[in-house]
CSV table of C-alpha atoms in Angstrom, one decimal:
chain,number,residue,atom,x,y,z
A,1,UNK,CA,65.0,25.4,136.1
A,2,UNK,CA,68.5,26.5,137.5
A,3,UNK,CA,68.7,29.7,138.9
A,4,UNK,CA,71.6,32.3,137.5
A,5,UNK,CA,74.5,33.0,139.3
A,6,UNK,CA,74.5,36.5,140.4
A,7,UNK,CA,78.1,38.3,139.7
A,8,UNK,CA,79.1,40.8,142.3
A,9,UNK,CA,82.1,43.6,142.3
A,10,UNK,CA,84.1,41.2,144.1
A,11,UNK,CA,84.5,39.0,140.6
A,12,UNK,CA,85.0,41.9,138.9
A,13,UNK,CA,88.2,42.6,141.1
A,14,UNK,CA,89.4,39.0,140.9
A,15,UNK,CA,88.6,38.6,137.0
A,16,UNK,CA,91.1,41.8,136.8
A,17,UNK,CA,93.5,40.6,139.1
A,18,UNK,CA,93.7,37.2,137.1
A,19,UNK,CA,94.9,39.3,134.0
A,20,UNK,CA,97.1,41.7,136.1
A,21,UNK,CA,100.2,40.6,134.3
A,22,UNK,CA,99.0,41.1,131.0
A,23,UNK,CA,97.9,44.1,131.9
A,24,UNK,CA,100.9,45.5,133.4
A,25,UNK,CA,102.6,44.0,130.0
A,26,UNK,CA,100.2,45.8,128.1
A,27,UNK,CA,100.3,49.0,129.5
A,28,UNK,CA,103.9,49.5,129.5
A,29,UNK,CA,104.1,48.5,125.9
A,30,UNK,CA,101.8,51.2,124.8
A,31,UNK,CA,103.6,53.5,126.8
A,32,UNK,CA,107.0,52.8,125.3
A,33,UNK,CA,105.2,52.9,121.6
A,34,UNK,CA,103.3,55.9,122.0
A,35,UNK,CA,106.8,57.6,123.6
A,36,UNK,CA,108.5,56.5,120.6
A,37,UNK,CA,105.6,57.5,118.2
A,38,UNK,CA,105.2,61.0,119.6
A,39,UNK,CA,109.4,61.2,119.8
A,40,UNK,CA,110.0,59.9,116.0
A,41,UNK,CA,106.8,61.8,114.5
A,42,UNK,CA,105.5,64.7,116.6
A,43,UNK,CA,107.8,68.1,115.9
A,44,UNK,CA,109.2,69.3,118.8
A,45,UNK,CA,107.7,73.2,119.8
A,46,UNK,CA,109.1,75.9,121.6
A,47,UNK,CA,107.8,78.6,123.6
A,48,UNK,CA,109.8,82.0,123.9
A,49,UNK,CA,107.8,84.8,125.9
A,50,UNK,CA,108.6,88.6,126.1
A,51,UNK,CA,107.3,90.9,128.8
A,52,UNK,CA,106.3,94.7,128.0
A,53,UNK,CA,104.5,97.2,130.5
A,54,UNK,CA,101.6,99.3,128.8
A,55,UNK,CA,101.3,102.9,129.7
A,56,UNK,CA,99.0,104.6,131.9
A,57,UNK,CA,96.4,106.1,130.4
A,58,UNK,CA,95.8,106.2,126.4
A,59,UNK,CA,99.0,106.5,124.4
A,60,UNK,CA,97.2,106.9,121.0
A,61,UNK,CA,95.6,110.5,121.4
A,62,UNK,CA,98.4,112.4,120.5
A,63,UNK,CA,98.1,114.6,123.6
A,64,UNK,CA,99.0,111.9,125.7
A,65,UNK,CA,102.1,114.0,127.1
A,66,UNK,CA,100.5,117.0,127.5
A,67,UNK,CA,97.4,115.6,129.2
A,68,UNK,CA,99.1,114.0,131.9
A,69,UNK,CA,99.8,117.7,132.9
A,70,UNK,CA,96.2,118.7,133.2
A,71,UNK,CA,95.2,117.5,136.4
A,72,UNK,CA,92.8,120.5,138.2
A,73,UNK,CA,91.6,121.7,134.7
A,74,UNK,CA,88.4,120.6,133.0
A,75,UNK,CA,90.2,118.5,130.4
A,76,UNK,CA,90.6,115.4,132.2
A,77,UNK,CA,91.6,112.8,129.5
A,78,UNK,CA,94.3,111.2,131.6
A,79,UNK,CA,92.2,109.2,133.0
A,80,UNK,CA,91.4,106.6,130.2
A,81,UNK,CA,91.6,103.2,131.1
A,82,UNK,CA,95.2,101.3,130.5
A,83,UNK,CA,92.8,98.3,129.3
A,84,UNK,CA,92.2,100.2,125.7
A,85,UNK,CA,96.0,100.0,125.7
A,86,UNK,CA,96.1,96.5,125.8
A,87,UNK,CA,92.7,96.1,123.1
A,88,UNK,CA,94.7,98.2,120.9
A,89,UNK,CA,97.7,95.7,121.0
A,90,UNK,CA,95.9,92.1,120.5
A,91,UNK,CA,94.2,93.9,117.5
A,92,UNK,CA,97.7,94.9,116.0
A,93,UNK,CA,99.4,91.7,116.9
A,94,UNK,CA,96.3,89.4,115.1
A,95,UNK,CA,95.3,91.8,112.3
A,96,UNK,CA,96.2,90.2,109.1
A,97,UNK,CA,98.7,92.4,107.9
A,98,UNK,CA,101.0,91.7,111.0
A,99,UNK,CA,100.4,88.0,110.6
A,100,UNK,CA,101.0,87.8,107.1
A,101,UNK,CA,104.6,90.0,107.8
A,102,UNK,CA,105.3,87.4,110.1
A,103,UNK,CA,104.6,84.4,107.9
A,104,UNK,CA,106.6,85.9,105.1
A,105,UNK,CA,109.3,87.0,107.4
A,106,UNK,CA,110.1,83.5,108.3
A,107,UNK,CA,108.9,81.4,105.8
A,108,UNK,CA,106.3,79.8,108.0
A,109,UNK,CA,104.1,78.3,104.8
A,110,UNK,CA,106.8,75.9,104.7
A,111,UNK,CA,106.9,75.2,108.5
A,112,UNK,CA,103.1,74.7,108.3
A,113,UNK,CA,103.2,72.9,105.4
A,114,UNK,CA,100.5,74.9,104.0
A,115,UNK,CA,100.0,76.5,101.0
A,116,UNK,CA,97.1,78.6,101.5
A,117,UNK,CA,97.8,82.1,103.8
A,118,UNK,CA,94.2,81.8,105.6
A,119,UNK,CA,95.1,78.3,106.8
A,120,UNK,CA,98.8,79.5,107.8
A,121,UNK,CA,97.4,82.3,109.6
A,122,UNK,CA,94.8,80.4,111.5
A,123,UNK,CA,97.8,78.2,112.4
A,124,UNK,CA,100.1,81.4,113.4
A,125,UNK,CA,97.3,82.8,115.3
A,126,UNK,CA,96.9,79.5,117.6
A,127,UNK,CA,100.8,79.7,118.2
A,128,UNK,CA,100.6,83.3,119.6
A,129,UNK,CA,99.3,83.8,123.1
A,130,UNK,CA,99.1,87.4,124.0
A,131,UNK,CA,97.6,88.1,127.3
A,132,UNK,CA,98.1,90.7,130.3
A,133,UNK,CA,98.9,89.0,133.5
A,134,UNK,CA,97.9,89.5,136.9
A,135,UNK,CA,100.7,92.2,137.3
A,136,UNK,CA,99.3,94.4,134.6
A,137,UNK,CA,102.5,93.3,132.9
A,138,UNK,CA,101.3,92.3,129.2
A,139,UNK,CA,103.0,89.2,127.7
A,140,UNK,CA,103.8,87.9,124.1
A,141,UNK,CA,104.7,84.0,123.6
A,142,UNK,CA,105.5,82.3,120.5
A,143,UNK,CA,105.4,78.6,119.8
A,144,UNK,CA,107.7,77.7,117.1
A,145,UNK,CA,109.8,74.2,115.7
A,146,UNK,CA,113.0,75.6,117.0
A,147,UNK,CA,114.3,77.6,120.3
A,148,UNK,CA,116.0,80.3,118.1
A,149,UNK,CA,112.7,81.0,115.5
A,150,UNK,CA,110.5,81.4,118.5
A,151,UNK,CA,112.5,83.9,120.3
A,152,UNK,CA,113.1,85.7,117.1
A,153,UNK,CA,109.1,85.7,116.0
A,154,UNK,CA,108.8,86.7,119.3
A,155,UNK,CA,110.8,90.1,119.3
A,156,UNK,CA,109.7,90.6,115.7
A,157,UNK,CA,106.3,90.8,116.9
A,158,UNK,CA,107.3,93.0,119.9
A,159,UNK,CA,109.2,95.6,117.0
A,160,UNK,CA,106.3,95.5,114.9
A,161,UNK,CA,104.1,96.1,117.6
A,162,UNK,CA,106.3,99.7,118.6
A,163,UNK,CA,106.6,100.8,114.9
A,164,UNK,CA,102.8,100.4,114.2
A,165,UNK,CA,101.9,101.9,117.4
A,166,UNK,CA,104.5,104.9,116.5
A,167,UNK,CA,102.8,105.2,112.9
A,168,UNK,CA,99.5,105.7,114.5
A,169,UNK,CA,100.2,108.1,117.1
A,170,UNK,CA,101.8,110.1,114.9
A,171,UNK,CA,99.1,109.8,112.6
A,172,UNK,CA,97.1,110.9,115.4
A,173,UNK,CA,98.8,113.5,116.2
A,174,UNK,CA,98.7,115.2,112.6
A,175,UNK,CA,94.6,114.8,112.8
A,176,UNK,CA,94.6,116.7,116.0
A,177,UNK,CA,97.2,119.0,115.1
A,178,UNK,CA,94.5,119.8,111.6
A,179,UNK,CA,91.6,119.8,114.0
A,180,UNK,CA,93.0,122.2,116.8
A,181,UNK,CA,94.6,124.3,114.3
A,182,UNK,CA,91.2,124.8,112.2
A,183,UNK,CA,89.9,125.6,115.4
A,184,UNK,CA,92.4,128.2,116.3
A,185,UNK,CA,92.4,129.7,113.1
A,186,UNK,CA,89.0,130.1,113.2
A,187,UNK,CA,89.2,131.4,117.1
A,188,UNK,CA,91.9,134.1,116.3
A,189,UNK,CA,89.4,135.3,113.6
A,190,UNK,CA,86.7,135.6,115.6
A,191,UNK,CA,88.8,137.9,118.6
A,192,UNK,CA,89.3,140.0,116.3
A,193,UNK,CA,86.4,140.8,114.9
A,194,UNK,CA,85.0,140.8,118.6
A,195,UNK,CA,87.8,143.1,119.5
A,196,UNK,CA,87.3,145.8,116.8
A,197,UNK,CA,83.5,145.6,117.3
A,198,UNK,CA,84.2,146.7,120.9
A,199,UNK,CA,86.2,149.3,120.4
A,200,UNK,CA,84.1,151.0,118.0
A,201,UNK,CA,81.3,150.5,120.3
A,202,UNK,CA,83.1,152.2,123.0
A,203,UNK,CA,84.2,155.1,120.8
A,204,UNK,CA,80.9,155.7,119.5
A,205,UNK,CA,78.6,155.3,122.4
A,206,UNK,CA,81.5,156.5,125.2
A,207,UNK,CA,80.1,154.0,127.9
A,208,UNK,CA,82.8,154.4,130.5
A,209,UNK,CA,80.8,154.1,133.9
A,210,UNK,CA,78.3,151.4,134.8
A,211,UNK,CA,76.3,150.5,138.1
A,212,UNK,CA,78.0,148.0,140.4
A,213,UNK,CA,75.1,145.6,140.1
A,214,UNK,CA,75.1,146.3,136.3
A,215,UNK,CA,78.6,145.8,136.4
A,216,UNK,CA,78.9,143.2,138.4
A,217,UNK,CA,76.1,141.2,136.4
A,218,UNK,CA,78.0,141.8,132.9
A,219,UNK,CA,81.2,140.1,134.3
A,220,UNK,CA,79.7,137.6,135.6
A,221,UNK,CA,77.8,136.6,132.8
A,222,UNK,CA,80.4,137.0,130.6
A,223,UNK,CA,83.1,134.8,132.7
A,224,UNK,CA,80.5,131.9,132.6
A,225,UNK,CA,79.7,132.4,129.0
A,226,UNK,CA,83.8,131.7,128.3
A,227,UNK,CA,83.5,128.9,130.9
A,228,UNK,CA,80.5,127.5,128.9
A,229,UNK,CA,82.2,127.7,125.7
A,230,UNK,CA,85.2,126.1,127.2
A,231,UNK,CA,83.4,122.8,128.0
A,232,UNK,CA,81.9,122.6,124.4
A,233,UNK,CA,85.5,123.2,123.0
A,234,UNK,CA,85.9,120.5,125.0
A,235,UNK,CA,83.2,118.2,124.6
A,236,UNK,CA,84.1,118.5,120.8
A,237,UNK,CA,87.7,117.5,121.5
A,238,UNK,CA,86.5,114.6,123.2
A,239,UNK,CA,84.3,113.3,120.6
A,240,UNK,CA,86.9,113.8,117.9
A,241,UNK,CA,90.1,111.5,120.0
A,242,UNK,CA,87.8,109.1,121.6
A,243,UNK,CA,84.5,108.9,119.7
A,244,UNK,CA,80.7,110.2,120.7
A,245,UNK,CA,80.1,107.1,123.3
A,246,UNK,CA,83.2,107.0,125.0
A,247,UNK,CA,82.1,107.5,128.9
A,248,UNK,CA,84.7,110.6,128.9
A,249,UNK,CA,82.9,112.3,126.0
A,250,UNK,CA,79.4,111.6,127.4
A,251,UNK,CA,80.2,112.7,130.9
A,252,UNK,CA,81.7,116.6,129.6
A,253,UNK,CA,78.9,116.8,127.0
A,254,UNK,CA,76.3,116.3,129.6
A,255,UNK,CA,78.1,118.6,132.2
A,256,UNK,CA,78.2,121.5,129.3
A,257,UNK,CA,74.5,120.9,129.1
A,258,UNK,CA,74.0,121.0,132.5
A,259,UNK,CA,75.9,124.4,132.7
A,260,UNK,CA,74.0,125.7,129.6
A,261,UNK,CA,70.5,125.1,131.7
A,262,UNK,CA,71.6,126.6,134.9
A,263,UNK,CA,72.9,129.8,132.8
A,264,UNK,CA,69.7,130.0,131.0
A,265,UNK,CA,68.2,130.2,134.5
A,266,UNK,CA,70.3,132.9,135.4
A,267,UNK,CA,69.4,135.5,132.6
A,268,UNK,CA,65.7,134.7,132.9
A,269,UNK,CA,66.0,134.8,136.6
A,270,UNK,CA,64.3,131.7,136.9
A,271,UNK,CA,67.0,130.6,139.5
A,272,UNK,CA,65.7,132.2,142.2
A,273,UNK,CA,68.5,134.6,142.4
A,274,UNK,CA,68.5,138.0,142.8
A,275,UNK,CA,72.3,138.8,143.4
A,276,UNK,CA,72.3,139.3,139.2
A,277,UNK,CA,70.3,141.4,137.2
A,278,UNK,CA,68.4,139.4,134.5
A,279,UNK,CA,68.7,140.4,130.8
A,280,UNK,CA,66.1,141.9,130.4
A,281,UNK,CA,66.5,144.3,133.5
A,282,UNK,CA,69.8,145.4,131.9
A,283,UNK,CA,69.3,148.5,129.4
A,284,UNK,CA,69.7,148.0,125.9
A,285,UNK,CA,73.0,149.8,125.2
A,286,UNK,CA,74.2,148.1,128.1
A,287,UNK,CA,73.5,144.7,127.2
A,288,UNK,CA,75.0,145.1,123.5
A,289,UNK,CA,78.2,146.4,125.5
A,290,UNK,CA,77.5,142.8,127.4
A,291,UNK,CA,77.3,141.0,124.4
A,292,UNK,CA,80.4,142.6,122.8
A,293,UNK,CA,82.7,141.8,126.0
A,294,UNK,CA,81.4,138.4,126.4
A,295,UNK,CA,82.4,137.4,122.8
A,296,UNK,CA,85.7,139.0,123.8
A,297,UNK,CA,86.1,137.0,127.1
A,298,UNK,CA,85.1,133.5,125.1
A,299,UNK,CA,87.2,134.0,122.3
A,300,UNK,CA,90.2,135.1,124.9
A,301,UNK,CA,89.3,132.2,127.6
A,302,UNK,CA,89.0,129.2,124.0
A,303,UNK,CA,92.5,131.0,122.6
A,304,UNK,CA,94.4,130.3,126.2
A,305,UNK,CA,92.9,126.8,126.1
A,306,UNK,CA,93.5,125.7,122.7
A,307,UNK,CA,97.2,127.1,122.0
A,308,UNK,CA,98.8,125.0,124.3
A,309,UNK,CA,97.1,121.6,123.0
A,310,UNK,CA,98.0,122.8,119.6
A,311,UNK,CA,101.4,122.9,120.2
A,312,UNK,CA,101.5,119.8,122.1
A,313,UNK,CA,100.1,118.1,118.9
A,314,UNK,CA,102.6,119.6,116.4
A,315,UNK,CA,105.2,118.4,118.7
A,316,UNK,CA,103.9,114.8,119.3
A,317,UNK,CA,103.7,114.7,115.3
A,318,UNK,CA,107.1,114.8,115.2
A,319,UNK,CA,108.7,112.4,117.7
A,320,UNK,CA,109.1,108.4,117.4
A,321,UNK,CA,109.5,107.7,121.2
A,322,UNK,CA,108.6,104.2,122.0
A,323,UNK,CA,105.1,103.7,123.4
A,324,UNK,CA,105.9,101.2,125.6
A,325,UNK,CA,108.3,99.7,127.7
A,326,UNK,CA,110.1,96.3,127.4
A,327,UNK,CA,110.9,94.9,130.2
A,328,UNK,CA,112.2,91.1,128.8
A,329,UNK,CA,112.7,90.5,125.5
A,330,UNK,CA,112.3,86.9,124.6
A,331,UNK,CA,115.6,84.7,124.8
A,332,UNK,CA,115.7,81.0,123.1
A,333,UNK,CA,114.1,78.4,125.6
A,334,UNK,CA,116.2,75.8,126.8
A,335,UNK,CA,113.0,73.1,127.1
A,336,UNK,CA,110.7,72.1,125.0
A,337,UNK,CA,106.9,73.4,125.6
A,338,UNK,CA,105.4,70.4,123.5
A,339,UNK,CA,104.8,67.6,123.2
A,340,UNK,CA,104.6,66.5,126.7
A,341,UNK,CA,106.1,63.3,125.6
A,342,UNK,CA,105.9,61.1,129.0
A,343,UNK,CA,102.6,62.6,129.9
A,344,UNK,CA,101.2,61.9,126.9
A,345,UNK,CA,102.2,58.4,126.7
A,346,UNK,CA,101.0,57.6,130.4
A,347,UNK,CA,97.5,59.0,129.1
A,348,UNK,CA,97.6,57.2,126.1
A,349,UNK,CA,98.6,54.1,128.2
A,350,UNK,CA,95.7,54.2,130.6
A,351,UNK,CA,93.2,55.2,128.0
A,352,UNK,CA,94.0,52.1,126.1
A,353,UNK,CA,94.6,49.8,129.3
A,354,UNK,CA,91.0,51.3,130.5
A,355,UNK,CA,89.7,49.6,127.3
A,356,UNK,CA,91.4,46.2,127.8
A,357,UNK,CA,90.0,46.4,131.3
A,358,UNK,CA,86.7,47.0,129.6
A,359,UNK,CA,86.9,44.1,127.2
A,360,UNK,CA,88.0,41.6,129.8
A,361,UNK,CA,85.2,42.2,132.1
A,362,UNK,CA,82.6,42.1,129.3
A,363,UNK,CA,84.1,39.1,128.0
A,364,UNK,CA,84.0,37.5,131.5
A,365,UNK,CA,80.3,38.5,132.0
A,366,UNK,CA,79.3,36.9,128.4
A,367,UNK,CA,81.5,33.8,129.3
A,368,UNK,CA,80.1,33.1,132.7
A,369,UNK,CA,76.3,33.9,132.1
A,370,UNK,CA,73.6,31.3,131.9
A,371,UNK,CA,70.7,33.5,131.0
A,372,UNK,CA,69.4,32.3,127.5
A,373,UNK,CA,69.3,35.8,126.5
A,374,UNK,CA,72.7,36.0,126.4
A,375,UNK,CA,73.4,32.8,124.7
A,376,UNK,CA,71.3,34.1,122.0
A,377,UNK,CA,73.3,37.4,121.9
A,378,UNK,CA,76.5,35.1,121.8
A,379,UNK,CA,74.9,32.9,118.8
A,380,UNK,CA,73.6,36.2,117.4
A,381,UNK,CA,77.0,38.2,116.9
A,382,UNK,CA,79.7,35.3,117.8
A,383,UNK,CA,81.5,37.4,120.0
A,384,UNK,CA,82.7,34.4,122.0
A,385,UNK,CA,83.1,30.4,121.3
A,386,UNK,CA,81.1,28.4,123.5
A,387,UNK,CA,83.5,26.0,125.7
């Protein structure tokens, strides 16, 4: 029985080299045909980019400009991460309402050859690239079938984004003004009642002098009570502006709870301090005076705290200033972004050439094999004619 001839790697190389002229002609033919097909049948697309700079801090609170001046005060909202701004930008840009406005403005149903708004929105979403780059700038790029349309769509998105942010900011400021106004009205009423009650108590009991330790105790407790009330109001404002699960809201809530626990221990003597009297060791009349003084102190402190916030909310409600800075508006691009004809045609040519080489190798293996099983396969599938 004749031994089957072994085929090694060099045989494959020789087989391919024998067909090199055919492969080169085949490769360049595919490249030329594919380039022409892309040129005539694939629509050109152009990218235009606008660059904006997101503001530091959260600009949608309605109290942003006032908050920036609160360094050193308990209400520190200015450390909100800028990431929240860019998240809001993405939400607005890819919202259904915004996409519908773009489609309607630029007649994209005709460009995309779509009758369904849902399909048009999907295509448009894929042609909008909104990202934050490494330099902390926010870029908006739009791909369209003409340079001018690409630039116009990009600038339209920038303008619509700014308008939407302004409207949200004004609406948020209005809600803040109403919320703070209600609290302010209640505090003013409480302050008047507490002042009237204190005046009546002093007129009735004629208490003019207190012991030094008692006086210090009353003043300290009243001051701490006012600080606690301020923290509690801060906590409610933070929850109103950012939600109960926001890190800043949770932190100030925990801080208020810790402060309250400390104050309760001081009042009952559980803190181990002997500098101040406990409430149980203060005479009843003096305790009543303390409570009246405390109420006046708390309401006065809260009034002082809320008035500027309320005034700032009223101011923010009326202003319509740009939320972000536009570093570069979009200009019509000089070169197309898609398709990359040369690269695409070369890739297609290489792909078809690889298939041709594979075909040549398989044909060579089948043609040179003396294995009986291979002959059976040739007869079964009629892959090649026997020479």
